[in-house]
Amino acid sequence: MFGTFGGIYVPEPLMPALEELEEAFLQLSQDQAFLARLKELLADYAGRPTPLYHARNLSAKWGAQIFLKREDLLHGGAHKTNNALGQALLAQAMAKKRIIAETGAGQHGVATAMAGALLGLRTEIYMGEVDIERQKPNVLRMQLLGAQVHPVATGGRTLKDAINQALRDWISNLRDTHYLLGTAAGPHPFPTLVKFFQSVIGDEARSQFFQRYRSLPEYAIACIGGGSNAIGLFSAFLEEPSVRLIGVEPAGRGLDTHEHGAVLSRGTAGCLHGMKSMLLQDEDGQIQETYSIAAGLDYPSVGPEHAYLKSTGRAVYESATDGEALFAFHDLCRTEGIIPALESAHALACARRLAATVPAQTTILVSLSGRGDKDLEQVMPRD
Amino acid sequence: MTDRYARRFAQLKREKRRAFIPFTLLGWPDRQSSFSIVKAMIECGASSLELGLAFSDPVADGPIIQQAASETLASGFKVRDAFELIAEIRGLDREIPIGLLVYYNMVLAQGVEQFCQRAQKAGVDGILVADLPPEAASEVVPAARACDLSTLFIVSPLTTEDRLGKIREYAGAFVYAVSRLGITGTEARYDQALKAMIARVHATVSLPVCVGFGVSTPDQARAMFALGADGVITGSRILQLVREANGAEYDQRLRAFLESMSEVCLCQR
């Protein structure tokens, strides 16, 4: 548990799978051979370490020193590969023959399909119909990599509904199947396990920054859907009070509309997808539909550790609207020649806002969690 | 009152009969039809009722109940309406045990104590929180007991001895055994481990064992009894029957089905 958040709240038939997973994780996360194999794959297959880039043009334009942790350069195009490789190796060690996953933006689906192809695991991906429509290139990539993509037509047909369907599949097939959950949410041990595999983002960024400047950045900023790239970045700085941690949620068309996904800003405590966390819900406890231009942030709950970090004040959580994210997206394209994912553009938007209010030498570390090739159809003006 | 469960199962045992526990979703396909479906259940020999509250994200349910839940919520049917409907159902039969199937977030949204009080006031005897494993049962059980509500728990063929012990500590009314690994539905794929599971539960927990998930015909019910079950729970098949009738006269077909199930359950051992 993370304070009053987290835990295991799942139907009984899933309990044995979670117990098996916890046991395997506890054992393998201490196993030198397993860790060496993961490290080798992350380096030679996925391209770690990813660069830490001082974006000087953007810094000059926005008014503070912006450092980008380039997870967009990781094989697959986003930080999701860190977790997918780790969990796929776990699945293999547990003698599972099949992996399933949910995906919103499609990046986790792609990363899972890559890992499945690499390790010879049959791979099936659940993806909401709305997301299939708006992230088509990633659907094609998953199919090329040999994964089967199941469209999900229930609920709002986005990430939440894909998770529901993946959970149902897992309940029916847990003997030979591992559910490769893509974010630091869901029942224990997933939040801890995903953080373990994503902490490489923060560990690398911290040591890269320190080697260059013999200090730590003043701010670390990441976007929050479920919150896996954010918890991966934050994990290296949790014990460093001088580093201010900011998570950025999607404000969609505005926090005062119903079309956003700002769970920590506007949500209340509850229980969904096997965990206690903050939720966007009505008075009966029915989960509300969310909205964001970024499919990967379109989720009505959030990883339990973020709910906890907010409650203790260790991290603060802000939001960025679709418009602010798009503005930052174009700024990065034009000033640095880097096309960010729309998800990551939310973190950039927050950095831009912050840069305008702090001295120019202030150092701001931003997790550039993914690349934006998948979003071209969304951002290009249509004729 | 939890006594209704005890009385009903004691009576069944005395008469050497098994329990037939039909399930439906409150408020589906509409309030009036929902009432008449439950009325048919009672009149056609149900031993006990299992009534569900529609939830937006029912991960333990198969497509038939999911679809019904989503339609019910779209119709504007609220938790308040569901409790009113239960109170009306209680008016039909003062003795039949009523179990409420819910997801935990709906309980938390009201507050556990208030939820239990409202359930008791409506005439509910037991609650089954689909996503509350025994490890977290202490969050609900004291409040439920204070309201005379039994807490029901699910056991699967993969539930370990260890966890069965925890379930024994909290379980009331009857143990809800899932007949296969999986979500609710009509697909008949019974796990070989089922018989062993029922025996294990009987050896550990001194409560009747009723089997649900995939029990949708009288033959399947008979098969469950041969494996040692004390009762069966049937849900998806009932909703499917109503849906297939497509607004036309479903009552007759529903009653014929319910009677065929009751007949198998209530014939003496």
XYZ file of C-alpha atoms in Angstrom:
652
model
C 0.000 0.000 0.000
C 1.025 3.599 -0.619
C -0.609 5.254 2.374
C -4.307 4.519 1.895
C -3.823 3.849 -1.830
C -2.911 0.718 -3.753
C -3.684 -2.763 -2.457
C -5.297 -5.745 -4.159
C -8.990 -5.513 -5.015
C -9.737 -8.129 -7.645
C -12.198 -10.974 -8.166
C -11.113 -14.132 -6.378
C -10.176 -16.094 -9.519
C -7.349 -13.591 -10.200
C -5.723 -13.905 -6.788
C -3.549 -16.936 -7.619
C -2.093 -15.141 -10.648
C -1.182 -12.080 -8.572
C 0.396 -14.234 -5.880
C 2.398 -16.110 -8.486
C 3.507 -12.849 -10.073
C 4.551 -11.304 -6.781
C 6.602 -14.327 -5.884
C 8.333 -14.402 -9.277
C 9.026 -10.682 -9.119
C 10.468 -10.791 -5.598
C 12.744 -13.604 -6.604
C 13.839 -12.383 -10.027
C 14.350 -8.750 -9.061
C 17.212 -10.072 -6.878
C 18.468 -12.558 -9.426
C 21.762 -11.454 -10.970
C 21.362 -13.515 -14.136
C 17.873 -12.126 -14.750
C 18.988 -8.554 -14.163
C 22.032 -9.021 -16.402
C 19.839 -10.355 -19.202
C 17.452 -7.400 -18.831
C 20.344 -4.949 -18.821
C 21.816 -6.495 -21.923
C 18.513 -6.309 -23.785
C 17.904 -2.720 -22.675
C 21.336 -1.742 -23.975
C 21.808 -3.774 -27.159
C 18.222 -4.275 -28.241
C 16.473 -1.162 -26.993
C 19.292 1.403 -27.085
C 19.822 2.405 -23.463
C 21.086 4.663 -22.084
C 18.908 7.233 -23.799
C 20.495 10.704 -24.082
C 19.910 13.600 -21.753
C 19.653 16.561 -24.091
C 20.024 20.219 -23.167
C 17.498 21.852 -25.487
C 19.237 25.212 -25.880
C 16.953 26.695 -28.529
C 13.867 25.832 -26.536
C 15.550 27.101 -23.354
C 16.248 30.445 -25.016
C 12.679 30.687 -26.269
C 10.936 29.646 -23.041
C 13.235 31.296 -20.516
C 14.732 28.488 -18.427
C 17.190 25.621 -18.983
C 15.223 22.688 -20.397
C 16.742 19.212 -20.318
C 15.004 16.422 -22.161
C 15.310 12.788 -21.119
C 15.030 11.248 -24.562
C 12.833 8.194 -24.029
C 11.469 8.982 -27.497
C 14.733 7.536 -28.817
C 14.209 4.199 -27.128
C 13.452 1.301 -29.498
C 9.705 1.329 -30.072
C 9.521 5.076 -29.644
C 8.586 5.423 -25.986
C 9.520 4.499 -22.425
C 7.060 1.590 -22.569
C 9.823 -0.724 -23.844
C 11.578 -0.636 -20.429
C 8.585 -2.247 -18.753
C 7.536 -4.516 -21.607
C 10.957 -6.158 -21.847
C 11.161 -6.577 -18.088
C 7.724 -8.119 -17.731
C 8.079 -10.295 -20.827
C 11.250 -11.758 -19.313
C 9.300 -12.335 -16.101
C 6.539 -14.061 -18.087
C 9.103 -16.282 -19.748
C 10.638 -17.152 -16.392
C 7.133 -18.063 -15.121
C 6.800 -20.394 -18.146
C 3.864 -18.446 -19.589
C 3.251 -19.005 -23.287
C 1.101 -15.979 -23.979
C 1.145 -12.303 -23.054
C -1.783 -9.910 -23.239
C -1.823 -6.156 -22.798
C -4.047 -3.088 -22.937
C -2.980 -0.071 -24.875
C -4.211 3.500 -25.224
C -1.855 5.400 -27.490
C -0.601 2.106 -28.829
C 2.937 2.572 -27.525
C 2.554 -0.050 -24.837
C 0.946 -2.369 -27.367
C 3.879 -1.882 -29.714
C 6.419 -2.429 -26.929
C 4.604 -5.593 -25.830
C 4.401 -6.861 -29.411
C 8.156 -6.263 -29.803
C 8.927 -8.139 -26.605
C 6.560 -10.950 -27.590
C 8.228 -11.323 -30.983
C 11.673 -11.238 -29.420
C 10.944 -13.840 -26.744
C 8.598 -16.059 -28.734
C 5.468 -15.325 -26.687
C 2.051 -15.229 -28.353
C 0.852 -11.639 -28.025
C -2.683 -10.235 -27.975
C -3.474 -6.572 -27.439
C -6.736 -4.955 -26.311
C -7.335 -1.472 -27.655
C -10.434 0.726 -27.577
C -12.069 1.443 -30.916
C -11.673 5.190 -30.427
C -7.934 4.747 -29.890
C -7.586 2.389 -32.843
C -9.029 5.149 -34.974
C -6.764 7.906 -33.668
C -3.519 5.905 -33.395
C -3.635 3.858 -36.588
C 0.115 3.707 -37.273
C 0.645 1.885 -33.997
C -2.079 -0.654 -34.806
C -0.251 -1.474 -38.030
C 3.063 -1.739 -36.194
C 1.603 -4.200 -33.679
C 0.221 -6.317 -36.494
C 3.540 -6.271 -38.339
C 5.217 -7.480 -35.166
C 2.891 -10.463 -35.075
C 0.457 -9.384 -32.367
C -3.282 -9.795 -32.623
C -5.149 -6.548 -31.897
C -8.632 -6.920 -30.371
C -10.835 -3.842 -30.762
C -12.785 -3.029 -27.579
C -16.292 -1.689 -28.190
C -17.532 -1.324 -24.595
C -17.799 1.858 -22.491
C -16.026 4.908 -23.896
C -13.936 2.552 -26.084
C -10.629 3.882 -24.753
C -7.873 2.802 -22.341
C -10.106 2.031 -19.325
C -12.249 -0.319 -21.377
C -9.181 -2.011 -22.856
C -7.968 -2.712 -19.292
C -11.370 -4.208 -18.374
C -11.189 -6.537 -21.342
C -7.584 -7.543 -20.656
C -8.505 -8.338 -17.038
C -11.391 -10.522 -18.224
C -9.087 -12.362 -20.603
C -6.573 -12.901 -17.796
C -9.202 -14.295 -15.411
C -10.091 -16.906 -18.047
C -6.548 -17.808 -19.087
C -4.274 -17.187 -16.160
C -2.605 -20.573 -16.282
C -0.703 -19.922 -19.505
C -1.039 -16.130 -19.786
C 0.720 -13.149 -18.257
C -1.079 -9.821 -18.265
C 1.629 -7.347 -19.173
C 0.075 -4.244 -17.643
C 1.528 -1.104 -19.163
C 1.361 1.429 -16.394
C 2.216 1.775 -12.711
C -1.383 1.104 -11.707
C -3.652 -1.885 -11.084
C -3.446 -4.360 -8.200
C -0.253 -5.051 -6.277
C 2.389 -6.024 -7.379
C 1.934 -4.100 -10.666
C 2.560 -0.540 -9.396
C 5.765 -1.651 -7.682
C 6.873 -3.888 -10.506
C 6.311 -1.301 -13.239
C 8.105 1.336 -11.167
C 11.011 -1.082 -10.774
C 11.340 -1.455 -14.550
C 10.788 2.258 -15.272
C 13.117 3.605 -12.584
C 15.910 3.339 -15.151
C 14.579 6.646 -16.567
C 15.229 8.564 -13.371
C 18.414 6.730 -12.446
C 20.005 7.458 -15.803
C 18.799 11.053 -15.973
C 20.086 11.776 -12.493
C 23.541 10.396 -13.132
C 23.775 12.021 -16.585
C 22.809 15.382 -15.123
C 25.122 15.010 -12.154
C 28.115 14.002 -14.274
C 27.746 17.160 -16.316
C 26.827 19.729 -13.693
C 27.750 18.163 -10.314
C 24.262 19.018 -9.123
C 20.674 17.892 -9.451
C 17.999 19.577 -11.558
C 15.676 21.956 -9.716
C 12.534 20.553 -11.313
C 11.583 17.167 -12.755
C 8.434 17.121 -14.864
C 6.531 14.254 -16.495
C 3.079 13.677 -17.945
C 0.602 11.450 -16.102
C -1.867 9.004 -17.589
C -1.451 5.949 -15.397
C 1.844 7.539 -14.433
C 4.591 5.055 -15.333
C 7.082 7.406 -16.982
C 6.487 9.918 -14.179
C 7.075 7.425 -11.386
C 10.124 6.155 -13.277
C 11.543 9.682 -13.417
C 10.498 10.673 -9.881
C 11.865 7.493 -8.274
C 15.456 8.778 -8.483
C 14.602 12.040 -6.722
C 12.033 11.077 -4.071
C 14.643 11.396 -1.326
C 16.020 14.680 -2.698
C 13.777 17.451 -1.392
C 15.626 20.071 -3.463
C 14.223 18.532 -6.634
C 10.658 19.651 -7.161
C 8.530 16.968 -8.794
C 5.630 17.912 -11.046
C 3.205 15.522 -12.714
C 1.067 16.876 -15.544
C -2.435 15.588 -16.166
C -4.552 16.150 -19.275
C -6.967 19.056 -18.878
C -8.453 18.216 -22.280
C -10.926 20.924 -23.272
C -10.668 22.493 -19.812
C -11.022 21.445 -16.178
C -14.429 23.086 -15.961
C -15.811 20.962 -18.778
C -16.515 17.222 -18.487
C -13.915 16.602 -21.149
C -10.648 16.075 -19.317
C -8.671 13.398 -17.517
C -7.347 15.387 -14.565
C -7.859 12.696 -11.951
C -5.654 14.111 -9.215
C -6.939 17.659 -9.670
C -10.625 16.820 -9.873
C -11.079 13.225 -8.714
C -12.121 11.558 -5.451
C -10.838 8.416 -3.733
C -12.194 5.076 -4.904
C -11.409 1.617 -6.195
C -10.978 0.568 -9.828
C -8.893 -1.954 -11.742
C -7.764 -3.718 -8.621
C -6.422 -0.725 -6.694
C -7.506 2.093 -4.451
C -6.600 5.428 -5.965
C -8.166 8.659 -7.124
C -10.975 8.392 -9.659
C -13.226 10.486 -11.803
C -16.621 9.152 -10.741
C -20.203 10.129 -9.971
C -21.997 9.999 -6.622
C -22.972 6.335 -7.172
C -19.351 5.354 -7.824
C -19.866 4.927 -11.577
C -16.663 5.717 -13.449
C -16.861 8.731 -15.722
C -15.687 8.913 -19.298
C -12.531 10.940 -19.720
C -11.162 12.865 -22.625
C -7.743 13.980 -23.832
C -6.211 14.684 -27.208
C -3.493 12.290 -26.027
C -4.852 8.729 -26.031
C -2.186 7.617 -23.567
C -3.440 10.044 -20.897
C -7.124 9.272 -21.382
C -7.703 7.305 -18.160
C -10.104 7.948 -15.239
C -7.706 6.805 -12.519
C -3.988 7.066 -11.789
C -1.218 4.952 -10.314
C -1.653 4.718 -6.514
C 1.810 6.040 -5.718
C 0.952 9.325 -7.412
C -2.193 9.616 -5.292
C 0.068 9.026 -2.312
C 2.772 11.503 -3.386
C 0.077 14.103 -3.847
C -1.351 13.420 -0.391
C 2.073 13.857 1.225
C 2.896 16.900 -0.898
C 6.146 15.363 -2.149
C 4.985 15.813 -5.728
C 2.584 18.385 -7.128
C 0.200 17.714 -9.950
C -0.766 20.258 -12.546
C -2.577 19.973 -15.829
C -2.293 21.150 -19.412
C -5.114 21.549 -21.914
C -5.134 20.113 -25.418
C -4.329 23.590 -26.720
C -1.361 24.116 -24.398
C -0.009 20.665 -25.265
C -0.325 21.381 -28.992
C 1.430 24.716 -28.598
C 4.369 23.080 -26.826
C 4.332 20.260 -29.389
C 4.845 22.704 -32.253
C 7.459 24.688 -30.343
C 9.591 21.594 -29.883
C 9.168 20.576 -33.531
C 10.222 23.988 -34.829
C 12.958 24.993 -32.394
C 14.683 21.648 -31.839
C 13.652 19.418 -34.731
C 12.099 16.884 -32.355
C 8.517 15.628 -32.754
C 7.226 14.676 -29.286
C 4.305 12.403 -28.480
C 1.157 14.358 -27.577
C 1.371 12.764 -24.128
C 4.889 14.116 -23.556
C 3.782 17.487 -24.956
C 1.706 17.897 -21.775
C 4.904 17.786 -19.700
C 6.485 20.269 -22.104
C 3.501 22.592 -21.769
C 3.937 22.642 -18.007
C 7.680 23.308 -18.401
C 6.894 26.186 -20.716
C 4.486 27.722 -18.210
C 6.998 27.285 -15.411
C 9.915 28.661 -17.452
C 8.079 31.922 -17.874
C 7.995 32.470 -14.099
C 11.497 31.415 -12.943
C 15.031 32.840 -13.454
C 16.630 31.893 -16.776
C 19.301 29.680 -15.183
C 16.668 27.439 -13.509
C 17.159 23.797 -14.526
C 14.083 21.844 -15.581
C 14.309 18.155 -16.418
C 11.453 16.954 -18.634
C 10.676 13.352 -19.466
C 10.223 13.237 -23.218
C 8.433 9.940 -22.819
C 7.731 9.201 -26.481
C 7.964 10.326 -30.048
C 5.101 11.818 -31.998
C 5.063 9.920 -35.292
C 1.879 8.179 -34.173
C 0.141 11.546 -33.721
C 0.680 13.105 -37.132
C -2.866 12.528 -38.283
C -4.156 14.180 -35.107
C -2.044 17.323 -35.321
C -1.880 18.007 -39.052
C -4.533 20.428 -40.271
C -7.075 18.534 -42.351
C -8.242 19.705 -45.730
C -31.563 -10.635 8.195
C -28.895 -13.280 7.843
C -31.309 -15.690 9.551
C -33.239 -15.983 6.317
C -30.252 -17.707 4.716
C -29.791 -20.030 7.688
C -33.479 -20.899 7.786
C -33.721 -21.475 4.055
C -30.644 -23.689 3.817
C -31.660 -25.632 6.920
C -35.051 -26.247 5.374
C -33.483 -27.379 2.084
C -31.201 -29.727 3.964
C -34.086 -31.162 5.964
C -36.030 -31.761 2.794
C -32.932 -33.118 1.042
C -33.156 -30.544 -1.708
C -30.660 -28.224 -3.357
C -30.761 -24.484 -3.780
C -31.693 -22.758 -7.019
C -30.374 -19.198 -6.963
C -31.248 -17.129 -10.020
C -29.461 -13.852 -10.701
C -30.554 -10.738 -12.492
C -29.450 -7.146 -12.763
C -31.626 -4.614 -10.933
C -33.281 -2.150 -13.277
C -32.761 -4.157 -16.455
C -34.191 -4.060 -19.075
C -36.306 -1.440 -17.299
C -37.601 -1.004 -13.798
C -40.986 -2.642 -14.333
C -39.629 -5.620 -16.272
C -36.905 -6.094 -13.703
C -39.550 -6.373 -11.005
C -41.564 -8.864 -13.030
C -38.443 -10.972 -13.756
C -37.749 -11.269 -10.045
C -41.419 -11.979 -9.362
C -41.233 -14.842 -11.868
C -38.121 -16.158 -10.082
C -39.911 -16.228 -6.762
C -43.061 -17.785 -8.182
C -41.098 -20.413 -10.089
C -39.333 -21.825 -7.080
C -36.155 -19.816 -6.472
C -34.600 -20.755 -3.137
C -32.772 -17.449 -2.851
C -32.165 -14.400 -5.031
C -28.922 -12.891 -6.246
C -29.469 -9.327 -7.468
C -26.806 -7.179 -9.100
C -26.229 -3.440 -9.052
C -25.201 -2.177 -12.474
C -21.577 -0.952 -12.490
C -19.775 0.908 -15.251
C -16.743 -1.404 -15.193
C -17.836 -4.932 -14.271
C -14.583 -6.851 -14.786
C -15.894 -10.060 -13.226
C -18.811 -10.254 -15.657
C -19.080 -11.598 -19.170
C -20.509 -9.792 -22.177
C -24.196 -10.482 -21.447
C -24.190 -8.879 -18.001
C -21.778 -6.129 -19.117
C -24.126 -5.108 -21.880
C -27.110 -5.139 -19.539
C -25.214 -3.042 -16.978
C -24.279 -0.480 -19.545
C -27.894 -0.231 -20.776
C -29.173 0.094 -17.227
C -26.811 2.966 -16.447
C -27.643 4.638 -19.753
C -31.327 4.533 -18.772
C -30.532 6.667 -15.730
C -31.254 3.938 -13.175
C -29.406 4.900 -9.971
C -28.371 3.093 -6.802
C -31.251 4.848 -5.056
C -33.688 3.307 -7.559
C -32.131 -0.106 -7.026
C -32.677 0.017 -3.267
C -36.285 1.081 -3.788
C -36.775 -1.818 -6.177
C -35.302 -4.268 -3.659
C -37.700 -2.999 -0.997
C -40.576 -3.683 -3.377
C -39.233 -7.167 -4.086
C -38.977 -7.810 -0.364
C -42.673 -6.986 -0.206
C -43.380 -9.947 -2.491
C -41.788 -12.482 -0.176
C -40.807 -11.874 3.454
C -38.760 -15.084 3.737
C -36.673 -15.461 0.577
C -32.988 -14.605 1.164
C -31.794 -11.712 -1.008
C -28.128 -11.390 -1.906
C -26.741 -8.220 -3.459
C -23.885 -8.441 -5.933
C -21.834 -5.256 -6.118
C -18.440 -3.896 -7.051
C -16.417 -2.310 -4.294
C -16.290 1.204 -5.682
C -20.070 1.489 -5.421
C -19.880 0.563 -1.741
C -17.043 3.023 -1.122
C -18.864 5.808 -2.942
C -21.677 5.729 -0.347
C -19.396 4.891 2.552
C -19.283 1.272 3.699
C -21.473 1.784 6.753
C -24.108 3.797 4.991
C -24.199 1.320 2.118
C -24.777 -1.564 4.503
C -27.484 0.342 6.349
C -29.305 1.126 3.135
C -29.054 -2.502 2.033
C -30.422 -3.738 5.326
C -33.263 -1.257 5.249
C -34.221 -2.369 1.739
C -34.419 -5.989 2.906
C -31.093 -7.411 1.744
C -29.645 -10.419 3.617
C -26.175 -10.725 2.170
C -23.680 -8.887 0.010
C -21.071 -10.204 -2.341
C -18.472 -7.605 -3.294
C -17.070 -9.037 -6.524
C -13.664 -7.380 -6.234
C -13.109 -7.701 -2.498
C -10.814 -10.638 -1.694
C -10.742 -12.002 1.871
C -7.437 -10.181 2.494
C -9.391 -6.920 2.391
C -12.602 -8.299 3.885
C -12.051 -6.549 7.206
C -12.837 -3.271 5.420
C -16.443 -4.381 4.939
C -17.311 -7.316 7.181
C -17.677 -5.468 10.517
C -20.050 -2.897 9.010
C -21.995 -5.644 7.269
C -22.305 -7.708 10.434
C -23.471 -4.667 12.349
C -26.348 -4.523 9.844
C -27.101 -8.245 10.020
C -25.767 -8.752 6.514
C -23.914 -11.907 5.589
C -20.825 -11.408 3.454
C -20.488 -13.874 0.614
C -17.191 -14.895 -0.939
C -16.114 -16.538 -4.151
C -13.892 -19.603 -4.314
C -12.210 -20.755 -7.519
C -10.582 -24.097 -8.317
C -7.222 -22.351 -7.853
C -7.988 -20.911 -4.413
C -5.295 -22.239 -2.079
C -5.890 -23.918 1.302
C -4.338 -20.909 2.911
C -6.801 -18.510 1.354
C -9.707 -20.858 1.946
C -8.887 -20.479 5.634
C -9.199 -16.699 5.361
C -12.477 -17.038 3.487
C -13.833 -19.271 6.249
C -13.174 -16.497 8.723
C -15.433 -14.028 6.915
C -17.864 -16.007 4.769
C -21.545 -16.174 5.571
C -24.713 -17.557 3.927
C -23.076 -19.828 1.338
C -19.813 -20.119 -0.557
C -20.038 -19.014 -4.176
C -17.883 -21.453 -6.112
C -16.921 -20.645 -9.693
C -17.284 -23.650 -11.908
C -14.465 -22.712 -14.229
C -11.745 -20.149 -14.406
C -13.480 -17.333 -15.964
C -16.020 -14.665 -16.079
C -19.750 -15.225 -15.979
C -21.238 -16.666 -19.129
C -23.067 -19.579 -20.613
C -20.097 -21.348 -22.126
C -19.881 -24.759 -20.533
C -16.245 -25.617 -19.892
C -16.066 -27.229 -16.519
C -12.767 -27.582 -14.850
C -11.782 -31.064 -13.754
C -10.660 -29.608 -10.462
C -14.252 -28.685 -9.645
C -15.181 -31.774 -7.700
C -12.009 -31.565 -5.661
C -12.668 -27.892 -5.005
C -16.185 -28.517 -3.702
C -14.858 -31.251 -1.431
C -12.105 -28.965 -0.143
C -14.579 -26.194 0.617
C -16.901 -28.617 2.393
C -13.984 -29.847 4.474
C -12.935 -26.324 5.466
C -16.044 -24.166 5.598
C -19.246 -25.228 7.299
C -21.483 -23.510 4.762
C -23.375 -24.748 1.713
C -21.427 -24.566 -1.549
C -23.320 -23.175 -4.526
C -21.789 -23.177 -7.974
C -22.108 -20.355 -10.463
C -20.449 -19.114 -13.694
C -21.461 -21.266 -16.628
C -24.420 -23.125 -15.073
C -27.163 -22.408 -17.567
C -29.124 -25.595 -18.182
C -30.847 -28.199 -15.975
C -28.300 -30.758 -17.193
C -25.429 -28.574 -16.058
C -27.125 -28.127 -12.701
C -27.460 -31.905 -12.380
C -23.776 -32.256 -13.208
C -22.901 -29.783 -10.436
C -24.968 -31.737 -7.924
C -23.231 -34.943 -8.950
C -19.954 -33.194 -8.116
C -21.229 -32.325 -4.644
C -22.732 -28.826 -5.014
C -25.479 -27.787 -2.600
C -26.980 -25.354 -5.083
C -26.490 -23.526 -8.362
C -26.514 -19.868 -9.366
C -27.736 -18.957 -12.845
C -27.476 -15.460 -14.239
C -26.329 -14.876 -17.790
C -28.780 -17.430 -19.222
C -31.699 -15.573 -17.660
C -30.630 -12.227 -19.095
C -30.043 -13.882 -22.440
C -33.562 -15.359 -22.460
C -35.078 -11.972 -21.786
C -32.949 -10.320 -24.451
C -33.688 -12.963 -27.073
C -37.401 -12.463 -26.545
C -36.623 -8.948 -27.725
C -39.365 -7.069 -25.931
C -41.930 -9.694 -26.938
C -43.537 -11.912 -24.348
C -40.491 -13.218 -22.468
C -42.439 -14.088 -19.366
C -43.606 -17.495 -20.511
C -40.186 -18.615 -21.754
C -38.508 -17.287 -18.636
C -40.938 -19.109 -16.376
C -40.516 -22.352 -18.312
C -36.742 -22.092 -17.888
C -36.912 -21.178 -14.202
C -39.288 -24.059 -13.534
C -37.028 -26.516 -15.342
C -34.138 -25.402 -13.149
C -36.153 -25.500 -9.921
C -37.393 -28.946 -10.751
C -33.847 -30.302 -10.956
C -32.765 -28.518 -7.790
C -35.774 -29.290 -5.707
C -36.132 -32.978 -6.488
C -35.172 -34.873 -3.385
C -31.683 -36.342 -3.134
